[in-house]
XYZ file of C-alpha atoms in Angstrom:
737
model
C 13.733 11.009 -31.013
C 13.961 12.094 -34.653
C 11.776 10.788 -37.467
C 13.295 7.906 -39.413
C 13.533 8.518 -43.164
C 15.625 5.498 -44.099
C 14.684 4.459 -47.661
C 14.081 0.830 -46.702
C 11.553 1.921 -44.094
C 9.976 4.820 -45.987
C 7.482 2.800 -48.042
C 6.387 0.488 -45.168
C 6.016 3.543 -42.928
C 3.822 5.330 -45.472
C 1.685 2.224 -46.004
C 1.317 1.568 -42.277
C 0.477 5.200 -41.615
C -2.266 5.217 -44.268
C -3.803 1.932 -43.044
C -3.795 2.930 -39.372
C -4.944 6.429 -40.349
C -8.066 5.015 -42.030
C -8.792 2.926 -38.923
C -8.378 5.929 -36.636
C -10.593 8.128 -38.830
C -13.389 5.555 -38.643
C -12.825 5.245 -34.897
C -12.985 9.035 -34.397
C -16.233 9.259 -36.370
C -17.763 6.359 -34.417
C -16.758 7.789 -31.043
C -18.095 11.250 -31.892
C -21.381 9.742 -33.074
C -21.673 7.795 -29.803
C -20.755 10.630 -27.428
C -22.852 13.315 -29.130
C -26.009 11.288 -29.707
C -29.587 12.033 -28.704
C -30.173 15.734 -28.054
C -26.618 16.481 -29.206
C -26.867 14.653 -32.549
C -26.874 17.943 -34.450
C -23.337 18.571 -33.160
C -21.867 15.307 -34.428
C -20.013 17.109 -37.288
C -18.295 19.416 -34.829
C -17.596 16.482 -32.518
C -16.005 14.557 -35.393
C -13.751 17.504 -36.163
C -12.604 17.773 -32.570
C -11.976 14.031 -32.355
C -9.951 14.094 -35.575
C -7.866 16.986 -34.248
C -7.378 15.070 -30.994
C -6.240 12.021 -32.950
C -3.744 14.150 -34.875
C -2.333 15.612 -31.645
C -2.104 12.289 -29.818
C -0.647 10.415 -32.798
C 1.986 13.091 -33.492
C 3.147 13.611 -29.898
C 3.129 9.892 -29.142
C 5.288 9.245 -32.205
C 7.633 12.067 -31.188
C 8.141 11.151 -27.512
C 7.428 7.403 -27.228
C 10.207 5.062 -26.110
C 9.863 2.648 -29.035
C 9.887 3.851 -32.682
C 6.803 2.614 -34.477
C 4.361 2.964 -31.602
C 1.357 5.167 -32.351
C -1.420 6.631 -30.271
C -5.079 7.315 -30.861
C -8.462 7.718 -29.193
C -9.341 4.874 -26.843
C -12.382 2.638 -26.679
C -11.777 1.827 -22.995
C -13.337 5.100 -21.844
C -15.607 6.188 -24.694
C -18.617 4.553 -23.009
C -17.915 6.484 -19.792
C -17.678 9.745 -21.728
C -20.933 8.957 -23.554
C -22.534 8.351 -20.152
C -21.136 11.644 -18.831
C -22.418 13.486 -21.916
C -25.910 12.019 -21.522
C -25.934 12.809 -17.784
C -24.925 16.424 -18.434
C -27.724 16.847 -20.987
C -30.280 15.465 -18.529
C -29.004 17.622 -15.625
C -28.933 20.908 -17.510
C -31.734 23.367 -16.664
C -34.865 23.198 -18.807
C -34.105 26.678 -20.104
C -30.667 25.648 -21.409
C -30.200 25.759 -25.175
C -28.772 22.855 -27.184
C -25.645 24.928 -27.741
C -25.154 25.317 -23.975
C -25.675 21.580 -23.436
C -23.162 20.727 -26.144
C -20.576 23.204 -24.889
C -20.897 21.956 -21.305
C -20.546 18.321 -22.423
C -17.571 19.206 -24.623
C -15.786 21.054 -21.817
C -16.384 18.094 -19.484
C -14.701 15.842 -22.053
C -11.815 18.292 -22.322
C -11.485 18.362 -18.510
C -11.272 14.565 -18.458
C -8.415 14.748 -20.977
C -6.607 17.362 -18.896
C -7.039 15.310 -15.700
C -5.833 12.177 -17.471
C -2.858 13.989 -18.961
C -1.882 15.453 -15.588
C -2.147 12.018 -13.920
C -0.109 10.332 -16.675
C 2.550 13.025 -16.516
C 2.775 12.885 -12.711
C 3.049 9.101 -12.565
C 5.669 9.073 -15.298
C 7.665 11.951 -13.798
C 7.832 10.265 -10.378
C 8.396 6.814 -11.943
C 5.282 5.280 -10.433
C 4.139 3.187 -13.392
C 4.155 0.014 -11.292
C 1.251 1.339 -9.195
C -1.022 -0.463 -11.661
C -0.003 -3.716 -9.969
C -1.894 -2.690 -6.828
C -5.305 -2.424 -8.509
C -7.266 -5.667 -7.924
C -7.676 -7.705 -11.094
C -11.463 -8.225 -10.651
C -11.915 -4.437 -10.506
C -10.006 -4.003 -13.771
C -12.082 -6.748 -15.371
C -15.354 -5.353 -14.006
C -14.599 -1.844 -15.274
C -13.710 -3.088 -18.749
C -16.689 -5.469 -18.860
C -19.004 -2.664 -17.705
C -17.542 -0.397 -20.370
C -18.137 -3.157 -22.915
C -21.832 -3.401 -22.050
C -22.203 0.394 -22.131
C -20.450 0.405 -25.492
C -22.776 -2.328 -26.767
C -25.893 -0.413 -25.739
C -24.422 2.804 -27.160
C -23.760 1.138 -30.511
C -27.348 -0.114 -30.732
C -28.600 3.361 -29.787
C -26.474 4.865 -32.558
C -27.894 2.502 -35.154
C -31.556 2.716 -34.026
C -31.686 6.331 -32.899
C -33.397 5.198 -29.657
C -31.842 5.063 -26.159
C -30.954 1.556 -24.962
C -29.915 0.416 -21.474
C -30.554 -2.394 -19.001
C -33.732 -0.562 -17.985
C -34.734 0.157 -21.550
C -34.399 -2.882 -23.794
C -37.612 -2.404 -25.801
C -35.885 -0.770 -28.839
C -33.900 -3.968 -29.295
C -37.013 -6.079 -29.900
C -39.153 -3.590 -31.813
C -39.532 -4.909 -35.400
C -39.154 -1.456 -36.938
C -35.860 -0.832 -35.173
C -34.356 -4.312 -35.150
C -33.781 -4.130 -38.900
C -31.370 -1.251 -38.296
C -29.178 -2.869 -35.638
C -29.278 -6.548 -36.636
C -27.028 -6.010 -39.708
C -24.561 -4.189 -37.471
C -24.715 -7.085 -35.017
C -24.020 -9.597 -37.785
C -21.079 -7.483 -38.933
C -19.735 -7.230 -35.338
C -20.121 -10.975 -34.684
C -18.481 -11.790 -38.018
C -15.551 -9.484 -37.221
C -15.248 -10.858 -33.688
C -15.300 -14.471 -34.888
C -12.587 -13.853 -37.479
C -10.276 -11.897 -35.178
C -10.567 -14.477 -32.385
C -9.399 -17.170 -34.784
C -6.904 -15.275 -36.916
C -4.750 -12.256 -36.130
C -3.628 -10.968 -39.519
C -2.917 -7.255 -39.425
C -5.104 -6.404 -42.434
C -8.280 -8.184 -41.287
C -9.794 -5.188 -39.468
C -9.191 -2.489 -42.125
C -10.021 -4.925 -44.904
C -13.312 -5.952 -43.278
C -14.324 -2.326 -42.695
C -13.680 -1.430 -46.340
C -15.461 -4.585 -47.510
C -18.492 -3.759 -45.327
C -18.725 -0.290 -46.869
C -18.473 -1.769 -50.365
C -21.173 -4.381 -49.607
C -23.416 -1.646 -48.184
C -23.273 0.361 -51.418
C -23.765 -2.756 -53.543
C -26.968 -3.408 -51.584
C -28.040 0.201 -52.103
C -27.554 -0.295 -55.824
C -29.413 -3.583 -55.903
C -32.363 -2.050 -54.044
C -32.308 1.148 -56.117
C -31.920 3.243 -52.961
C -30.492 6.701 -53.528
C -27.985 8.406 -51.220
C -30.593 10.959 -50.221
C -33.133 8.276 -49.368
C -30.523 6.250 -47.423
C -29.649 9.384 -45.460
C -33.347 10.071 -44.803
C -33.867 6.498 -43.558
C -30.922 6.801 -41.154
C -28.479 4.526 -42.952
C -25.924 7.315 -43.381
C -24.609 10.087 -41.102
C -27.638 12.317 -41.523
C -26.397 14.834 -38.956
C -23.564 15.992 -41.218
C -24.026 19.238 -43.166
C -25.353 18.518 -46.649
C -22.803 20.834 -48.234
C -19.900 18.825 -46.814
C -18.404 21.897 -45.127
C -15.556 22.049 -42.667
C -16.384 20.083 -39.502
C -13.682 21.483 -37.188
C -14.832 24.321 -34.959
C -12.625 24.749 -31.853
C -13.898 26.163 -28.590
C -13.801 29.929 -28.276
C -13.873 32.260 -25.272
C -17.526 33.014 -25.980
C -18.263 29.270 -25.887
C -16.789 29.005 -22.389
C -19.279 31.600 -21.153
C -22.058 29.098 -21.911
C -20.597 26.326 -19.734
C -22.580 25.189 -16.692
C -19.714 24.436 -14.305
C -21.934 23.150 -11.512
C -23.242 20.383 -13.771
C -19.661 19.461 -14.661
C -18.882 19.438 -10.934
C -21.531 16.747 -10.432
C -19.643 14.566 -12.934
C -16.167 15.113 -11.527
C -16.126 11.623 -9.985
C -16.758 10.022 -13.369
C -14.094 12.234 -14.937
C -11.576 10.975 -12.383
C -12.678 7.427 -13.190
C -11.762 8.143 -16.831
C -8.257 9.078 -15.668
C -7.923 5.984 -13.456
C -9.213 3.657 -16.162
C -6.800 5.405 -18.501
C -3.835 4.543 -16.273
C -4.931 0.915 -16.188
C -5.537 0.743 -19.918
C -2.345 2.460 -21.076
C -0.134 0.259 -18.903
C -1.954 -2.851 -20.107
C -1.492 -1.656 -23.697
C 2.205 -0.940 -23.175
C 2.720 -4.363 -21.608
C 0.903 -5.925 -24.565
C 3.111 -3.998 -27.011
C 6.199 -5.352 -25.227
C 4.926 -8.911 -25.628
C 3.816 -8.437 -29.242
C 7.020 -6.764 -30.441
C 9.557 -8.452 -28.184
C 10.986 -5.009 -27.381
C 11.454 -3.376 -23.976
C 9.221 -0.377 -23.317
C 10.021 2.437 -20.874
C 6.690 2.645 -19.044
C 7.436 5.901 -17.270
C 8.671 7.646 -20.418
C 5.593 6.552 -22.367
C 3.326 7.705 -19.531
C 4.900 11.142 -19.787
C 4.512 11.104 -23.585
C 0.824 10.232 -23.273
C 0.433 12.833 -20.532
C 1.746 15.608 -22.760
C -0.447 14.409 -25.645
C -3.603 14.393 -23.497
C -2.917 17.846 -22.100
C -2.754 19.263 -25.643
C -5.728 17.157 -26.737
C -7.737 18.493 -23.791
C -6.858 22.060 -24.736
C -8.100 21.217 -28.233
C -11.422 19.923 -26.859
C -10.824 16.250 -27.688
C -11.279 13.087 -25.650
C -8.433 11.084 -24.135
C -6.065 8.820 -26.038
C -2.782 6.963 -25.732
C -0.703 4.198 -27.299
C -2.870 1.743 -29.215
C -2.005 -1.931 -28.941
C -3.606 -3.080 -32.209
C -2.178 -0.293 -34.386
C 1.307 -0.546 -32.893
C 1.321 -4.312 -33.391
C 0.109 -3.848 -36.976
C 2.949 -1.399 -37.659
C 5.604 -3.771 -36.347
C 4.227 -6.656 -38.381
C 4.379 -4.463 -41.497
C 8.058 -3.738 -40.767
C 7.447 -0.010 -40.341
C 9.422 0.596 -37.153
C 9.670 4.333 -37.574
C 8.306 7.436 -35.875
C 7.206 8.566 -39.325
C 4.123 6.301 -39.090
C 2.493 8.469 -36.430
C 2.908 11.591 -38.519
C 1.464 9.885 -41.617
C -1.496 8.740 -39.497
C -2.015 12.330 -38.349
C -1.778 13.524 -41.971
C -4.552 11.119 -43.045
C -6.794 12.536 -40.296
C -5.853 16.046 -41.445
C -6.857 15.273 -45.047
C -10.247 13.994 -43.918
C -10.650 17.032 -41.680
C -9.783 19.351 -44.563
C -12.184 17.644 -46.958
C -14.787 17.693 -44.173
C -18.249 16.269 -44.580
C -17.858 15.615 -48.288
C -16.180 12.320 -47.376
C -18.061 11.496 -44.202
C -21.486 12.067 -45.817
C -21.181 8.639 -47.400
C -20.216 6.715 -44.261
C -22.755 3.975 -43.358
C -24.219 4.154 -39.859
C -24.300 0.381 -39.530
C -20.536 0.170 -40.147
C -19.914 2.734 -37.403
C -22.394 1.025 -35.105
C -21.027 -2.389 -36.033
C -17.487 -1.274 -35.195
C -18.619 0.040 -31.797
C -20.666 -3.113 -31.242
C -17.616 -5.219 -32.085
C -15.552 -3.318 -29.518
C -18.244 -3.768 -26.883
C -18.716 -7.463 -27.605
C -14.962 -7.977 -27.596
C -14.797 -6.544 -24.069
C -17.717 -8.690 -22.943
C -16.384 -11.904 -24.452
C -12.910 -11.312 -23.026
C -13.969 -10.313 -19.527
C -17.288 -12.128 -19.055
C -16.947 -15.321 -21.091
C -13.196 -16.000 -21.064
C -12.817 -14.959 -17.424
C -15.308 -17.640 -16.363
C -12.654 -20.226 -17.153
C -9.758 -18.277 -15.596
C -10.933 -16.568 -12.412
C -11.978 -17.979 -9.037
C -15.738 -17.815 -8.556
C -15.511 -15.016 -5.944
C -13.390 -12.798 -8.228
C -15.718 -13.505 -11.141
C -18.833 -12.587 -9.142
C -17.238 -9.298 -8.057
C -16.491 -8.501 -11.686
C -20.089 -9.255 -12.764
C -21.467 -7.185 -9.878
C -19.322 -4.223 -10.970
C -20.649 -4.637 -14.519
C -24.264 -4.574 -13.276
C -23.786 -1.597 -10.945
C -22.008 0.415 -13.660
C -24.920 -0.158 -16.042
C -27.710 0.418 -13.498
C -26.510 2.925 -10.881
C -23.360 4.592 -12.102
C -19.762 4.130 -13.114
C -18.234 5.633 -9.988
C -20.474 3.547 -7.742
C -19.523 0.395 -9.611
C -15.805 1.075 -9.273
C -16.161 2.003 -5.589
C -18.193 -1.100 -4.754
C -15.731 -3.271 -6.649
C -12.761 -1.872 -4.741
C -14.494 -2.426 -1.390
C -15.473 -6.009 -2.249
C -12.023 -6.792 -3.645
C -10.374 -5.504 -0.461
C -12.767 -7.522 1.705
C -12.141 -10.622 -0.399
C -8.391 -10.071 -0.159
C -8.633 -9.711 3.627
C -10.669 -12.925 3.895
C -8.318 -14.858 1.615
C -5.208 -13.478 3.303
C -6.553 -14.368 6.738
C -6.622 -18.003 5.611
C -2.884 -17.953 4.987
C -0.926 -19.378 7.895
C 0.901 -16.364 9.297
C 2.961 -18.732 11.480
C 5.743 -19.985 9.230
C 7.501 -22.212 11.796
C 6.689 -23.492 15.282
C 9.796 -24.538 17.243
C 10.820 -25.395 20.782
C 14.002 -25.128 22.798
C 14.438 -28.885 22.486
C 15.404 -28.669 18.830
C 16.232 -24.996 18.249
C 19.151 -23.366 20.062
C 20.950 -20.047 19.961
C 24.385 -19.706 18.414
C 25.985 -20.124 21.817
C 28.138 -23.167 22.525
C 27.718 -24.169 26.153
C 29.225 -26.867 28.364
C 27.812 -30.319 27.768
C 25.944 -30.340 31.075
C 24.062 -27.160 30.162
C 23.348 -28.435 26.652
C 21.870 -31.625 28.081
C 19.717 -29.669 30.544
C 18.475 -27.347 27.780
C 17.485 -30.346 25.658
C 15.740 -31.978 28.605
C 13.699 -28.877 29.467
C 13.510 -27.399 25.974
C 9.694 -27.435 26.099
C 9.918 -24.431 28.445
C 10.808 -22.396 25.343
C 8.187 -22.023 22.569
C 9.136 -20.141 19.366
C 6.769 -18.847 16.654
C 8.324 -17.487 13.445
C 5.743 -15.146 11.905
C 5.419 -14.005 8.289
C 3.527 -11.627 6.007
C 1.331 -8.707 7.044
C -0.532 -9.132 10.324
C -4.007 -7.652 10.744
C -7.149 -8.430 12.745
C -7.815 -11.842 11.166
C -4.277 -13.213 11.320
C -3.537 -11.631 14.730
C -6.487 -13.513 16.188
C -5.124 -16.735 14.703
C -1.786 -16.201 16.443
C -3.563 -15.504 19.736
C -5.655 -18.663 19.383
C -2.548 -20.769 18.698
C -0.734 -19.322 21.716
C -3.733 -19.785 24.033
C -4.225 -23.376 22.862
C -0.556 -24.219 23.496
C -0.290 -22.543 26.895
C -3.573 -23.956 28.205
C -3.166 -27.499 26.827
C -3.040 -29.772 29.915
C -1.609 -32.659 27.913
C 1.573 -30.767 26.953
C 4.473 -29.650 29.180
C 4.223 -26.065 30.492
C 5.697 -23.094 28.631
C 7.795 -20.479 30.441
C 9.097 -18.422 27.492
C 7.245 -17.489 24.303
C 9.366 -16.024 21.490
C 7.647 -14.221 18.589
C 10.049 -13.642 15.692
C 9.073 -10.839 13.262
C 11.939 -11.222 10.789
C 9.577 -12.166 7.935
C 6.756 -9.797 8.946
C 6.153 -6.864 6.574
C 4.103 -4.916 9.109
C 0.869 -4.905 11.095
C -2.078 -2.604 11.735
C -3.677 -1.288 14.922
C -5.989 -4.287 15.205
C -2.915 -6.543 15.318
C -1.517 -4.417 18.167
C -4.743 -5.087 20.054
C -4.235 -8.815 19.470
C -0.704 -8.667 20.869
C -1.992 -6.685 23.866
C -4.413 -9.519 24.601
C -1.524 -11.962 24.235
C 0.462 -9.941 26.786
C -2.419 -10.226 29.260
C -2.638 -13.974 28.640
C 1.089 -14.618 29.131
C 1.256 -12.447 32.267
C -1.592 -14.349 33.917
C 0.037 -17.695 33.016
C 3.509 -16.677 34.185
C 4.995 -16.823 30.679
C 7.642 -14.323 29.558
C 6.830 -12.838 26.134
C 9.896 -12.201 23.941
C 9.743 -10.112 20.743
C 12.565 -10.357 18.198
C 13.338 -8.581 14.904
C 10.888 -5.725 15.591
C 11.470 -2.834 13.197
C 11.537 0.737 14.517
C 8.029 1.300 13.174
C 6.718 -1.863 14.832
C 8.250 -0.823 18.155
C 6.562 2.586 17.895
C 3.223 0.877 17.236
C 3.645 -1.420 20.240
C 5.237 1.053 22.646
C 2.118 2.394 24.344
C 0.055 -0.766 24.694
C 2.687 -3.470 25.098
C 6.359 -2.630 25.382
C 6.083 -0.568 28.558
C 5.700 -3.942 30.291
C 9.382 -4.629 29.525
C 10.196 -2.870 32.799
C 8.416 -5.687 34.619
C 10.531 -8.271 32.740
C 7.310 -9.900 31.515
C 8.154 -8.516 28.059
C 11.582 -8.692 26.435
C 12.736 -7.230 23.088
C 15.837 -8.353 21.162
C 17.244 -7.413 17.738
C 17.097 -11.001 16.428
C 15.868 -14.446 17.380
C 19.403 -15.661 18.128
C 19.883 -13.171 20.965
C 16.305 -13.646 22.126
C 16.714 -17.416 22.429
C 20.117 -16.930 24.079
C 18.498 -14.801 26.783
C 15.796 -17.428 27.346
C 18.428 -20.167 27.606
C 20.362 -18.114 30.170
C 17.203 -17.733 32.253
C 16.540 -21.467 31.985
C 20.093 -22.299 33.143
C 19.680 -19.997 36.159
C 16.416 -21.751 36.927
C 18.224 -25.136 36.707
C 20.831 -23.958 39.189
C 18.171 -22.649 41.571
C 16.386 -25.982 41.402
C 19.660 -27.916 41.926
C 19.353 -29.745 38.604
C 23.037 -30.536 38.575
C 26.547 -29.598 39.627
C 28.656 -26.859 38.066
C 29.804 -27.901 34.581
C 33.270 -29.359 34.248
C 35.981 -27.117 32.858
C 37.366 -28.087 29.511
C 40.597 -29.397 31.001
C 38.575 -31.553 33.393
C 36.577 -32.864 30.431
C 39.820 -33.638 28.579
C 41.309 -35.408 31.602
C 38.112 -37.456 31.855
C 38.386 -38.396 28.186
C 42.009 -39.525 28.484
C 43.119 -43.120 29.249
C 43.561 -43.800 33.014
C 47.345 -44.050 32.612
C 47.616 -40.457 31.345
C 48.171 -37.867 34.036
C 46.977 -34.277 33.886
C 50.533 -33.024 34.062
C 51.563 -35.029 31.016
C 48.534 -33.813 29.066
C 49.286 -30.181 29.853
C 52.787 -30.432 28.389
C 51.271 -30.207 24.909
C 49.113 -27.107 25.589
C 50.035 -23.436 25.815
C 48.071 -21.443 28.393
C 47.116 -17.847 27.583
C 45.071 -15.094 29.168
C 43.127 -12.698 26.896
C 41.531 -9.368 27.687
C 38.128 -8.196 26.502
C 38.156 -7.286 22.796
C 41.399 -9.125 22.077
C 41.570 -11.167 18.859
C 42.335 -14.837 19.469
C 42.062 -15.845 15.807
C 41.926 -13.411 12.865
C 39.852 -14.066 9.760
C 42.077 -15.060 6.821
C 45.063 -15.961 8.973
C 46.354 -19.348 10.131
C 43.794 -21.283 12.144
C 44.583 -22.822 15.524
C 42.829 -25.117 17.980
C 41.724 -23.104 21.007
C 40.132 -24.474 24.208
C 38.095 -21.991 26.266
C 38.815 -22.788 29.912
C 36.959 -19.786 31.347
C 35.267 -16.665 29.994
C 33.431 -16.164 26.707
C 34.479 -15.619 23.083
C 32.557 -14.859 19.900
C 33.142 -16.217 16.393
C 32.274 -13.445 13.945
C 32.283 -12.976 10.184
C 33.767 -9.637 9.124
C 32.642 -8.228 5.778
C 34.622 -5.942 3.500
C 32.135 -3.163 4.257
C 32.910 -3.375 7.979
C 29.715 -5.231 8.831
C 30.118 -7.907 11.515
C 27.869 -10.960 11.810
C 27.886 -13.137 14.911
C 28.233 -16.783 13.950
C 28.579 -18.356 17.365
C 29.359 -17.492 20.975
C 31.549 -19.970 22.875
C 31.538 -20.185 26.652
C 33.793 -22.000 29.112
C 34.208 -25.671 28.398
C 34.035 -25.314 24.607
C 36.426 -25.572 21.649
C 36.899 -23.098 18.801
C 38.878 -23.153 15.538
C 38.756 -26.943 15.158
C 37.462 -27.042 11.558
C 40.164 -24.822 10.055
C 42.781 -26.510 12.208
C 41.939 -30.039 11.070
C 41.388 -29.036 7.413
C 44.636 -27.071 7.324
C 42.861 -23.958 5.979
C 43.003 -20.294 6.814
C 40.494 -19.143 9.411
C 37.137 -18.347 7.739
C 36.064 -16.130 10.678
C 37.586 -14.181 13.548
C 37.423 -15.119 17.232
C 37.283 -12.252 19.758
C 37.231 -12.343 23.563
C 33.980 -10.924 24.986
C 35.446 -10.777 28.487
C 38.714 -11.728 30.221
C 39.377 -15.350 29.300
C 41.687 -18.226 30.128
C 42.549 -20.270 27.053
C 44.631 -23.279 26.102
C 46.142 -23.479 22.614
C 47.246 -26.647 20.860
C 49.732 -25.678 18.106
C 49.975 -27.922 15.051
C 53.557 -28.913 15.890
C 52.478 -29.957 19.390
C 49.715 -32.127 17.931
C 52.250 -33.774 15.603
C 54.537 -34.347 18.588
C 51.620 -35.856 20.543
C 50.779 -38.220 17.675
C 54.421 -39.414 17.519
C 55.214 -39.633 21.258
C 51.812 -40.430 22.797
C 49.437 -41.872 20.185
C 47.000 -42.990 22.908
C 46.604 -39.332 24.041
C 46.233 -38.123 20.427
C 43.620 -40.786 19.746
C 41.616 -39.811 22.840
C 41.857 -36.119 21.886
C 40.630 -36.775 18.325
C 37.753 -38.817 19.727
C 36.893 -35.968 22.105
C 36.864 -33.403 19.255
C 34.823 -35.777 17.066
C 32.244 -36.005 19.847
C 31.931 -32.214 20.006
C 31.517 -31.945 16.214
C 28.979 -34.790 16.222
C 26.872 -33.019 18.844
C 26.824 -29.876 16.690
C 25.750 -31.892 13.648
C 22.988 -33.520 15.702
C 21.794 -30.099 16.894
C 21.738 -28.830 13.301
C 19.838 -31.901 12.082
C 17.308 -31.561 14.911
C 16.732 -27.914 14.016
C 16.283 -28.751 10.309
C 13.858 -31.561 11.099
C 11.875 -29.243 13.347
C 11.703 -26.616 10.583
C 10.541 -29.207 8.049
C 7.858 -30.637 10.335
C 6.557 -27.166 11.198
C 5.855 -26.259 7.564
């Protein structure tokens, strides 16, 4: 955090500090002239002093605490138009009996309050590491705020140069011949500067152009034989400055605070909070831009805290807000001055000007100040009004333009509020168009991880249309919930499609839902109950279950609603109910045991007794391991009972891969590949099993090749059926996209 004094960086740091210091001095003078215009013009000298002190504080503390050496801070153009608006509003709202001193003090304290609020917000966000909250502010609102600020800044610059108020409702000063001569040169200067900087990005263009403009101004004064006094009288120079060039810094005193009208400040508190919010947006955009320009990583939260501390001290000093400047920091890095010393040199330049006071600033041309402000305003407008036309969707662009108009006609807070409401409505409309149903599946192609006897598998495929599965995604609210309800109603009531008995809604990919979505699911419950369809919810989080408990889940007691931890268990339950329904309807006989299936697969000459000589019968109790993960694999035939194949993680977590019921085979892949078991097999209930050891298979292949061949064919058939099931499920997923 110390200041770098390496010899190789000393000279570049001094040069960069002087250059950026000159820019910040001009900026401070321009901002003070804009904020304290009109009835407060007599206090511009004091305003300049306070802004210079604020620049010194912000530059020094930013350099001391920032995360990247070479970054500097200064007053910000993003909010100066809002503060000018607040200052003008305070002057107009003050009682008629209020003196100019009381108006100025009240406006100055309001500006200081905005700095304190901004500093507190920066510090809080940085302390709690919430810098990424900027990502949640809609882009059109950001653009509208900055575009609105640009137009306010443009009108403020013209007002500064003409001495007459300018707004959307008051455009006459722009076209008056006597006044146009004062702002048109500033406009030409601003357009010239804007055109150059949009084509070239050399670091010395801005300071060089400002110095050149001042030189050209005085050459023209000489050519026209216009004296300094006459130029000041005609409004070409800062006429509000004291003619003796005295000290311009006068901090607030306790007696000054007694003159503050706090109720008037209270009326502007909304706009002061807007300054803080715009500040959060602007500083994070600046920091992101510095990262891109320098190729260095920036600690957003640390820099927020640094700017927060700087603004708290600046507010106590009576200055406006400020933070890391993108242009100055980029300039410093391009000059090779990557040192914290730059910020202190910048502050020293401001201190020299402050010490010399009005003797320097007396000779500063108004049109250069106004032209600089006009350039900043036009830059905002071109970036956010012109460039955005080619980048943004038409709806986003119209919201941004509407915010700009409302800010410049009604008020800043109203513009931001309207923009947020419209952006949220637009988001809701756009999001409702997204298909919240990711996949639509049926029991014909999608099955649980339960291996069943062939007869049951065939019956499930034949009547798979009884089971309808919807995999949901995203956040569900009133628009998307209604879409789901419409899809379900259309499927259940379609006379051209087979009837549905079970509807599974999978919430694995759902982030959450609101109360309007709960109402939609309640309507779905009523629909499924009247149609005799069982509604099955899977992957409901604890919060989702709490939301649904009162309106929906109490129906689980009636078995019309079922809840399962995942879609696998939910589909398994539905399949079990379907199999019971098959048995009640006499769809088929009891499935053959595995040994009966094997006997049926053998050649007619092979007797059951001969076949059984190769197998070892075993009985297993519930919870007993039949195969352990990582140990030798074996071929196991489940004659009766149920086993589960499970993957056991190092952290103790267990994942069910497949449940095998009577008439199925387990362990065949590892057995045939000669590999260790990749998962464990555990008995879920008392089981009867038949093992085929590897040595017995080798004996079978030597002594009875016809039996071995039939057995291999039988196993190949089982594996083929599993591959077919997997392919069917994949095809169904692809077609449902």
